[in-house]
PDB file of C-alpha atoms in Angstrom:
ATOM      1  CA  ALA A  27      -0.005  -0.006  -0.005  1.00 76.00           C
ATOM      2  CA  GLN A  28       1.160   3.453  -0.744  1.00 83.00           C
ATOM      3  CA  SER A  29       2.000   5.898   2.075  1.00 89.00           C
ATOM      4  CA  VAL A  30       3.369   9.329   2.607  1.00 93.00           C
ATOM      5  CA  THR A  31       5.342  10.674   5.496  1.00 94.00           C
ATOM      6  CA  GLN A  32       5.801  14.302   6.335  1.00 95.00           C
ATOM      7  CA  PRO A  33       8.154  14.276   9.291  1.00 95.00           C
ATOM      8  CA  ASP A  34       7.699  17.933  10.201  1.00 95.00           C
ATOM      9  CA  ILE A  35       4.390  18.756  11.788  1.00 94.00           C
ATOM     10  CA  HIS A  36       5.123  22.432  12.216  1.00 96.00           C
ATOM     11  CA  ILE A  37       7.813  24.710  10.743  1.00 97.00           C
ATOM     12  CA  THR A  38       8.506  28.361  11.413  1.00 97.00           C
ATOM     13  CA  VAL A  39      10.590  30.474   9.101  1.00 97.00           C
ATOM     14  CA  SER A  40      11.314  34.149   8.796  1.00 97.00           C
ATOM     15  CA  GLU A  41       9.899  36.094   5.863  1.00 97.00           C
ATOM     16  CA  GLY A  42      12.467  36.124   3.100  1.00 97.00           C
ATOM     17  CA  ALA A  43      14.220  32.992   4.309  1.00 98.00           C
ATOM     18  CA  SER A  44      14.376  29.806   2.251  1.00 97.00           C
ATOM     19  CA  LEU A  45      12.045  26.908   2.883  1.00 97.00           C
ATOM     20  CA  GLU A  46      12.210  23.170   2.499  1.00 98.00           C
ATOM     21  CA  LEU A  47       9.360  20.909   3.433  1.00 98.00           C
ATOM     22  CA  ARG A  48      10.148  17.212   3.588  1.00 98.00           C
ATOM     23  CA  CYS A  49       8.157  14.378   2.121  1.00 97.00           C
ATOM     24  CA  ASN A  50       8.955  10.694   1.887  1.00 96.00           C
ATOM     25  CA  TYR A  51       6.780   8.210   0.120  1.00 94.00           C
ATOM     26  CA  SER A  52       6.347   4.478  -0.106  1.00 91.00           C
ATOM     27  CA  TYR A  53       5.094   2.996  -3.331  1.00 83.00           C
ATOM     28  CA  GLY A  54       6.040  -0.105  -5.285  1.00 75.00           C
ATOM     29  CA  ALA A  55       5.991   1.349  -8.782  1.00 78.00           C
ATOM     30  CA  THR A  56       6.774   4.777 -10.240  1.00 77.00           C
ATOM     31  CA  PRO A  57       4.876   7.212  -8.077  1.00 84.00           C
ATOM     32  CA  TYR A  58       2.759  10.129  -9.032  1.00 87.00           C
ATOM     33  CA  LEU A  59       3.507  12.822  -6.518  1.00 90.00           C
ATOM     34  CA  PHE A  60       1.763  16.035  -5.578  1.00 91.00           C
ATOM     35  CA  TRP A  61       2.110  18.971  -3.239  1.00 95.00           C
ATOM     36  CA  TYR A  62      -1.035  20.781  -2.116  1.00 93.00           C
ATOM     37  CA  VAL A  63      -1.515  23.874   0.008  1.00 94.00           C
ATOM     38  CA  GLN A  64      -4.493  24.561   2.269  1.00 90.00           C
ATOM     39  CA  SER A  65      -5.230  27.910   3.835  1.00 87.00           C
ATOM     40  CA  PRO A  66      -7.253  27.867   7.031  1.00 80.00           C
ATOM     41  CA  GLY A  67     -10.840  26.819   6.369  1.00 72.00           C
ATOM     42  CA  GLN A  68     -10.188  26.486   2.683  1.00 76.00           C
ATOM     43  CA  GLY A  69      -9.902  23.678   0.223  1.00 77.00           C
ATOM     44  CA  LEU A  70      -6.815  22.338  -1.408  1.00 83.00           C
ATOM     45  CA  GLN A  71      -4.803  24.038  -4.120  1.00 87.00           C
ATOM     46  CA  LEU A  72      -2.384  22.136  -6.233  1.00 87.00           C
ATOM     47  CA  LEU A  73       1.107  23.579  -6.096  1.00 93.00           C
ATOM     48  CA  LEU A  74       2.839  21.100  -8.395  1.00 92.00           C
ATOM     49  CA  LYS A  75       2.936  17.481  -9.467  1.00 88.00           C
ATOM     50  CA  TYR A  76       5.411  14.944 -10.743  1.00 89.00           C
ATOM     51  CA  PHE A  77       4.532  12.138 -13.102  1.00 82.00           C
ATOM     52  CA  SER A  78       7.708  11.564 -15.066  1.00 82.00           C
ATOM     53  CA  GLY A  79      10.537  13.337 -16.823  1.00 86.00           C
ATOM     54  CA  ASP A  80      12.605  16.103 -15.245  1.00 90.00           C
ATOM     55  CA  THR A  81      12.937  15.318 -11.557  1.00 92.00           C
ATOM     56  CA  LEU A  82      12.926  19.034 -10.675  1.00 96.00           C
ATOM     57  CA  VAL A  83       9.359  20.294 -10.942  1.00 95.00           C
ATOM     58  CA  GLN A  84       8.344  23.908 -10.962  1.00 96.00           C
ATOM     59  CA  GLY A  85       5.015  24.913  -9.532  1.00 95.00           C
ATOM     60  CA  ILE A  86       2.929  27.931  -8.782  1.00 94.00           C
ATOM     61  CA  LYS A  87       3.775  30.729  -6.350  1.00 95.00           C
ATOM     62  CA  GLY A  88       7.513  30.161  -6.805  1.00 97.00           C
ATOM     63  CA  PHE A  89       7.578  26.634  -5.385  1.00 97.00           C
ATOM     64  CA  GLU A  90       9.585  23.750  -6.729  1.00 98.00           C
ATOM     65  CA  ALA A  91      10.064  20.128  -5.734  1.00 98.00           C
ATOM     66  CA  GLU A  92      12.631  17.537  -6.508  1.00 97.00           C
ATOM     67  CA  PHE A  93      11.917  13.865  -6.951  1.00 94.00           C
ATOM     68  CA  LYS A  94      14.705  11.663  -5.656  1.00 94.00           C
ATOM     69  CA  ARG A  95      13.945   8.051  -6.303  1.00 92.00           C
ATOM     70  CA  SER A  96      16.965   6.826  -4.362  1.00 92.00           C
ATOM     71  CA  GLN A  97      15.770   8.555  -1.254  1.00 94.00           C
ATOM     72  CA  SER A  98      12.036   8.063  -1.859  1.00 94.00           C
ATOM     73  CA  SER A  99      11.639  11.778  -1.354  1.00 96.00           C
ATOM     74  CA  PHE A 100       9.789  14.667  -2.963  1.00 97.00           C
ATOM     75  CA  ASN A 101      10.781  17.716  -0.957  1.00 98.00           C
ATOM     76  CA  LEU A 102       9.160  21.080  -1.545  1.00 98.00           C
ATOM     77  CA  ARG A 103      11.323  24.202  -1.685  1.00 98.00           C
ATOM     78  CA  LYS A 104      10.998  27.938  -2.015  1.00 98.00           C
ATOM     79  CA  PRO A 105      13.976  30.279  -2.099  1.00 97.00           C
ATOM     80  CA  SER A 106      12.270  33.200  -0.343  1.00 97.00           C
ATOM     81  CA  VAL A 107       9.144  32.825   1.736  1.00 98.00           C
ATOM     82  CA  HIS A 108       6.409  35.406   1.831  1.00 96.00           C
ATOM     83  CA  TRP A 109       4.038  35.987   4.724  1.00 96.00           C
ATOM     84  CA  SER A 110       1.200  34.812   2.484  1.00 95.00           C
ATOM     85  CA  ASP A 111       2.776  31.384   2.263  1.00 96.00           C
ATOM     86  CA  ALA A 112       1.699  30.612   5.829  1.00 96.00           C
ATOM     87  CA  ALA A 113      -0.660  27.609   5.451  1.00 96.00           C
ATOM     88  CA  GLU A 114      -0.738  23.883   5.719  1.00 94.00           C
ATOM     89  CA  TYR A 115       1.106  21.878   3.086  1.00 96.00           C
ATOM     90  CA  PHE A 116       0.227  18.350   2.111  1.00 94.00           C
ATOM     91  CA  CYS A 117       2.324  15.923   0.137  1.00 95.00           C
ATOM     92  CA  ALA A 118       0.402  13.194  -1.667  1.00 92.00           C
ATOM     93  CA  VAL A 119       1.023  10.104  -3.781  1.00 90.00           C
ATOM     94  CA  ALA A 120      -1.292   8.565  -6.281  1.00 84.00           C
ATOM     95  CA  ASP A 121      -1.357   5.011  -7.485  1.00 75.00           C
ATOM     96  CA  SER A 122      -0.341   3.800 -10.908  1.00 62.00           C
ATOM     97  CA  GLY A 123      -3.405   5.219 -12.578  1.00 61.00           C
ATOM     98  CA  GLY A 124      -2.062   8.636 -11.896  1.00 52.00           C
ATOM     99  CA  TYR A 125      -5.395   9.996 -10.890  1.00 54.00           C
ATOM    100  CA  GLN A 126      -6.854   7.241  -8.902  1.00 66.00           C
ATOM    101  CA  LYS A 127      -6.591   6.816  -5.169  1.00 75.00           C
ATOM    102  CA  VAL A 128      -4.566   9.662  -3.635  1.00 83.00           C
ATOM    103  CA  THR A 129      -2.963   9.205  -0.252  1.00 87.00           C
ATOM    104  CA  PHE A 130      -2.109  12.294   1.687  1.00 91.00           C
ATOM    105  CA  GLY A 131       0.568  12.892   4.236  1.00 93.00           C
ATOM    106  CA  THR A 132      -0.328  14.335   7.613  1.00 91.00           C
ATOM    107  CA  GLY A 133       0.634  17.829   6.563  1.00 93.00           C
ATOM    108  CA  THR A 134       3.139  20.421   7.631  1.00 96.00           C
ATOM    109  CA  LYS A 135       1.944  23.665   9.052  1.00 95.00           C
ATOM    110  CA  LEU A 136       4.086  26.626   7.984  1.00 97.00           C
ATOM    111  CA  GLN A 137       4.285  29.703  10.118  1.00 97.00           C
ATOM    112  CA  VAL A 138       6.005  32.785   8.715  1.00 97.00           C
ATOM    113  CA  ILE A 139       7.337  35.400  11.072  1.00 96.00           C
ATOM    114  CA  PRO A 140       8.178  38.993  10.059  1.00 91.00           C
TER     115      PRO A 140
ATOM    116  CA  GLY B   7      -8.837  25.346 -16.058  1.00 66.00           C
ATOM    117  CA  ALA B   8     -10.886  22.678 -14.372  1.00 73.00           C
ATOM    118  CA  VAL B   9     -13.087  23.992 -11.605  1.00 83.00           C
ATOM    119  CA  VAL B  10     -14.936  22.030  -8.908  1.00 88.00           C
ATOM    120  CA  SER B  11     -17.611  23.702  -6.834  1.00 91.00           C
ATOM    121  CA  GLN B  12     -18.903  22.474  -3.497  1.00 93.00           C
ATOM    122  CA  HIS B  13     -22.083  23.592  -1.851  1.00 94.00           C
ATOM    123  CA  PRO B  14     -22.733  24.486   0.871  1.00 94.00           C
ATOM    124  CA  SER B  15     -19.393  25.685   2.100  1.00 91.00           C
ATOM    125  CA  TRP B  16     -20.595  25.682   5.689  1.00 92.00           C
ATOM    126  CA  VAL B  17     -23.599  23.982   7.221  1.00 95.00           C
ATOM    127  CA  ILE B  18     -24.836  23.667  10.757  1.00 95.00           C
ATOM    128  CA  CYS B  19     -27.487  21.149  11.608  1.00 95.00           C
ATOM    129  CA  LYS B  20     -29.172  19.491  14.546  1.00 96.00           C
ATOM    130  CA  SER B  21     -28.287  15.992  15.630  1.00 96.00           C
ATOM    131  CA  GLY B  22     -30.424  13.419  13.871  1.00 96.00           C
ATOM    132  CA  THR B  23     -31.028  15.355  10.696  1.00 96.00           C
ATOM    133  CA  SER B  24     -29.550  14.586   7.269  1.00 97.00           C
ATOM    134  CA  VAL B  25     -27.292  16.877   5.332  1.00 97.00           C
ATOM    135  CA  LYS B  26     -26.538  16.837   1.639  1.00 97.00           C
ATOM    136  CA  ILE B  27     -23.372  18.234   0.170  1.00 97.00           C
ATOM    137  CA  GLU B  28     -22.996  18.808  -3.585  1.00 96.00           C
ATOM    138  CA  CYS B  29     -19.871  18.529  -5.663  1.00 95.00           C
ATOM    139  CA  ARG B  30     -20.060  19.925  -9.184  1.00 94.00           C
ATOM    140  CA  SER B  31     -17.532  19.993 -12.003  1.00 90.00           C
ATOM    141  CA  LEU B  32     -18.238  23.320 -13.669  1.00 89.00           C
ATOM    142  CA  ASP B  33     -16.358  23.083 -16.927  1.00 83.00           C
ATOM    143  CA  PHE B  34     -15.618  19.431 -17.508  1.00 83.00           C
ATOM    144  CA  GLN B  35     -17.257  16.055 -17.211  1.00 85.00           C
ATOM    145  CA  ALA B  36     -16.131  14.236 -14.132  1.00 85.00           C
ATOM    146  CA  THR B  37     -15.984  10.540 -14.760  1.00 83.00           C
ATOM    147  CA  THR B  38     -14.717   9.921 -11.247  1.00 87.00           C
ATOM    148  CA  MET B  39     -15.280  11.803  -8.051  1.00 91.00           C
ATOM    149  CA  PHE B  40     -13.683  11.251  -4.674  1.00 92.00           C
ATOM    150  CA  TRP B  41     -14.903  12.260  -1.247  1.00 95.00           C
ATOM    151  CA  TYR B  42     -12.506  13.010   1.561  1.00 94.00           C
ATOM    152  CA  ARG B  43     -12.936  13.810   5.205  1.00 95.00           C
ATOM    153  CA  GLN B  44     -10.615  15.991   7.187  1.00 89.00           C
ATOM    154  CA  PHE B  45     -10.634  16.045  10.959  1.00 82.00           C
ATOM    155  CA  PRO B  46      -9.304  19.162  12.691  1.00 76.00           C
ATOM    156  CA  LYS B  47      -5.545  19.495  12.359  1.00 73.00           C
ATOM    157  CA  GLN B  48      -5.354  16.158  10.536  1.00 79.00           C
ATOM    158  CA  SER B  49      -4.840  15.029   6.992  1.00 83.00           C
ATOM    159  CA  LEU B  50      -7.440  14.078   4.450  1.00 88.00           C
ATOM    160  CA  MET B  51      -8.841  10.583   4.566  1.00 92.00           C
ATOM    161  CA  LEU B  52     -10.421   9.107   1.475  1.00 91.00           C
ATOM    162  CA  MET B  53     -13.987   8.027   2.188  1.00 95.00           C
ATOM    163  CA  ALA B  54     -15.159   6.777  -1.167  1.00 94.00           C
ATOM    164  CA  THR B  55     -14.662   6.780  -4.910  1.00 91.00           C
ATOM    165  CA  SER B  56     -17.610   7.201  -7.192  1.00 90.00           C
ATOM    166  CA  ASN B  57     -17.826   6.658 -10.915  1.00 86.00           C
ATOM    167  CA  GLU B  58     -20.685   8.135 -12.851  1.00 82.00           C
ATOM    168  CA  GLY B  59     -23.627   5.790 -13.091  1.00 81.00           C
ATOM    169  CA  SER B  60     -22.297   3.179 -10.715  1.00 83.00           C
ATOM    170  CA  LYS B  61     -22.229   2.559  -6.994  1.00 87.00           C
ATOM    171  CA  ALA B  62     -19.546   4.203  -4.937  1.00 91.00           C
ATOM    172  CA  THR B  63     -16.653   2.235  -3.622  1.00 92.00           C
ATOM    173  CA  TYR B  64     -16.180   2.934   0.079  1.00 95.00           C
ATOM    174  CA  GLU B  65     -12.910   2.719   1.982  1.00 92.00           C
ATOM    175  CA  GLN B  66     -12.624   0.336   4.867  1.00 92.00           C
ATOM    176  CA  GLY B  67     -14.257   1.654   7.966  1.00 93.00           C
ATOM    177  CA  VAL B  68     -16.591   4.101   6.231  1.00 95.00           C
ATOM    178  CA  GLU B  69     -20.257   3.340   6.786  1.00 94.00           C
ATOM    179  CA  LYS B  70     -22.107   3.114   3.535  1.00 94.00           C
ATOM    180  CA  ASP B  71     -25.490   3.674   5.088  1.00 95.00           C
ATOM    181  CA  LYS B  72     -24.244   6.645   6.965  1.00 96.00           C
ATOM    182  CA  PHE B  73     -22.561   8.440   4.093  1.00 97.00           C
ATOM    183  CA  LEU B  74     -24.626   8.099   0.975  1.00 96.00           C
ATOM    184  CA  ILE B  75     -22.914   8.990  -2.231  1.00 94.00           C
ATOM    185  CA  ASN B  76     -24.668   9.531  -5.524  1.00 91.00           C
ATOM    186  CA  HIS B  77     -22.974  10.292  -8.794  1.00 88.00           C
ATOM    187  CA  ALA B  78     -25.948  10.439 -11.101  1.00 82.00           C
ATOM    188  CA  SER B  79     -24.457  12.687 -13.716  1.00 89.00           C
ATOM    189  CA  LEU B  80     -21.097  13.545 -15.158  1.00 88.00           C
ATOM    190  CA  THR B  81     -21.080  16.931 -13.392  1.00 91.00           C
ATOM    191  CA  LEU B  82     -22.607  16.196 -10.042  1.00 93.00           C
ATOM    192  CA  SER B  83     -21.928  13.991  -7.085  1.00 93.00           C
ATOM    193  CA  THR B  84     -23.662  14.303  -3.755  1.00 95.00           C
ATOM    194  CA  LEU B  85     -22.703  13.169  -0.290  1.00 97.00           C
ATOM    195  CA  THR B  86     -25.529  12.808   2.213  1.00 97.00           C
ATOM    196  CA  VAL B  87     -24.700  12.445   5.867  1.00 97.00           C
ATOM    197  CA  THR B  88     -27.691  10.638   7.303  1.00 96.00           C
ATOM    198  CA  SER B  89     -28.822  10.994  10.854  1.00 96.00           C
ATOM    199  CA  ALA B  90     -25.909  13.260  11.603  1.00 96.00           C
ATOM    200  CA  HIS B  91     -24.301  13.264  15.028  1.00 96.00           C
ATOM    201  CA  PRO B  92     -21.727  15.568  16.567  1.00 95.00           C
ATOM    202  CA  GLU B  93     -18.954  13.096  15.774  1.00 94.00           C
ATOM    203  CA  ASP B  94     -19.766  13.590  12.081  1.00 95.00           C
ATOM    204  CA  SER B  95     -18.687  17.223  12.336  1.00 94.00           C
ATOM    205  CA  SER B  96     -15.814  17.597   9.962  1.00 93.00           C
ATOM    206  CA  PHE B  97     -14.508  19.201   6.793  1.00 92.00           C
ATOM    207  CA  TYR B  98     -15.618  17.262   3.733  1.00 94.00           C
ATOM    208  CA  ILE B  99     -13.760  17.768   0.470  1.00 93.00           C
ATOM    209  CA  CYS B 100     -14.536  16.370  -2.949  1.00 93.00           C
ATOM    210  CA  SER B 101     -12.313  16.014  -5.939  1.00 90.00           C
ATOM    211  CA  ALA B 102     -13.138  15.280  -9.508  1.00 88.00           C
ATOM    212  CA  ARG B 103     -11.343  13.802 -12.471  1.00 83.00           C
ATOM    213  CA  GLY B 104     -12.304  13.983 -16.068  1.00 73.00           C
ATOM    214  CA  SER B 105     -11.365  11.679 -18.887  1.00 63.00           C
ATOM    215  CA  ILE B 106      -8.134  11.722 -20.823  1.00 55.00           C
ATOM    216  CA  ILE B 107     -10.060  12.183 -24.045  1.00 54.00           C
ATOM    217  CA  SER B 108     -11.728  15.323 -22.715  1.00 52.00           C
ATOM    218  CA  GLY B 109      -8.416  16.689 -21.711  1.00 51.00           C
ATOM    219  CA  ALA B 110      -9.605  17.096 -18.149  1.00 48.00           C
ATOM    220  CA  ASN B 111      -7.749  14.143 -16.669  1.00 59.00           C
ATOM    221  CA  VAL B 112      -6.640  16.342 -13.818  1.00 66.00           C
ATOM    222  CA  LEU B 113      -7.619  15.772 -10.225  1.00 75.00           C
ATOM    223  CA  THR B 114      -9.240  18.996  -9.042  1.00 81.00           C
ATOM    224  CA  PHE B 115     -10.397  19.653  -5.517  1.00 85.00           C
ATOM    225  CA  GLY B 116     -13.393  21.612  -4.314  1.00 88.00           C
ATOM    226  CA  ALA B 117     -13.104  24.234  -1.610  1.00 87.00           C
ATOM    227  CA  GLY B 118     -14.649  21.941   0.966  1.00 90.00           C
ATOM    228  CA  SER B 119     -17.743  21.886   3.103  1.00 93.00           C
ATOM    229  CA  ARG B 120     -17.580  22.337   6.837  1.00 92.00           C
ATOM    230  CA  LEU B 121     -20.264  20.424   8.685  1.00 94.00           C
ATOM    231  CA  THR B 122     -21.074  21.204  12.303  1.00 94.00           C
ATOM    232  CA  VAL B 123     -23.575  19.016  14.007  1.00 96.00           C
ATOM    233  CA  LEU B 124     -25.073  20.388  17.203  1.00 95.00           C
TER     234      LEU B 124
END
């Protein structure tokens, strides 16, 4: 069964600092990986996704993520965090169909301080 | 781009009543819709998968008679929480996926519906 681990429950960074959110997955075949962001009381917004090809994926809002098969990781990065980035971030993996059952990690809450 | 609308976004009801939540794909035909539940400060848990015109497939531990899912058309799926109780209070989110042929084979999430049962 597929699974996703986000080891950091809560992260605090200063505005303007760089950010890296960790995500490790477990899946038998080539994974389809996603990062979503959720603002308080809101739904999910897709930041980026990886299906194949270039292992460095660019997303919206200046985010990027790198797929590392050897480490079973798909960490999310941003070079300079803005106060509006404060939200909850979910890493997710989908099964071989690509758009079938999606399993989410437990989320990482990002706090941005001035 | 693909848009999924959920209604209502917030609902408060009395214990014992039933509540219906709608999930609509606005600009594409959703061959598959998924319903998730999110407890406070927790991740999303898949409740069920529904394909248009067929019965929903529920995840283990999800009560079929409690959470009725109907996917009668290619643009609408409904989740009905029957005889709601306070423990059913949660954030319910749907997602929809179109067909590859339609070019809408992208999993799109709705904004969610917050249910509070008094």
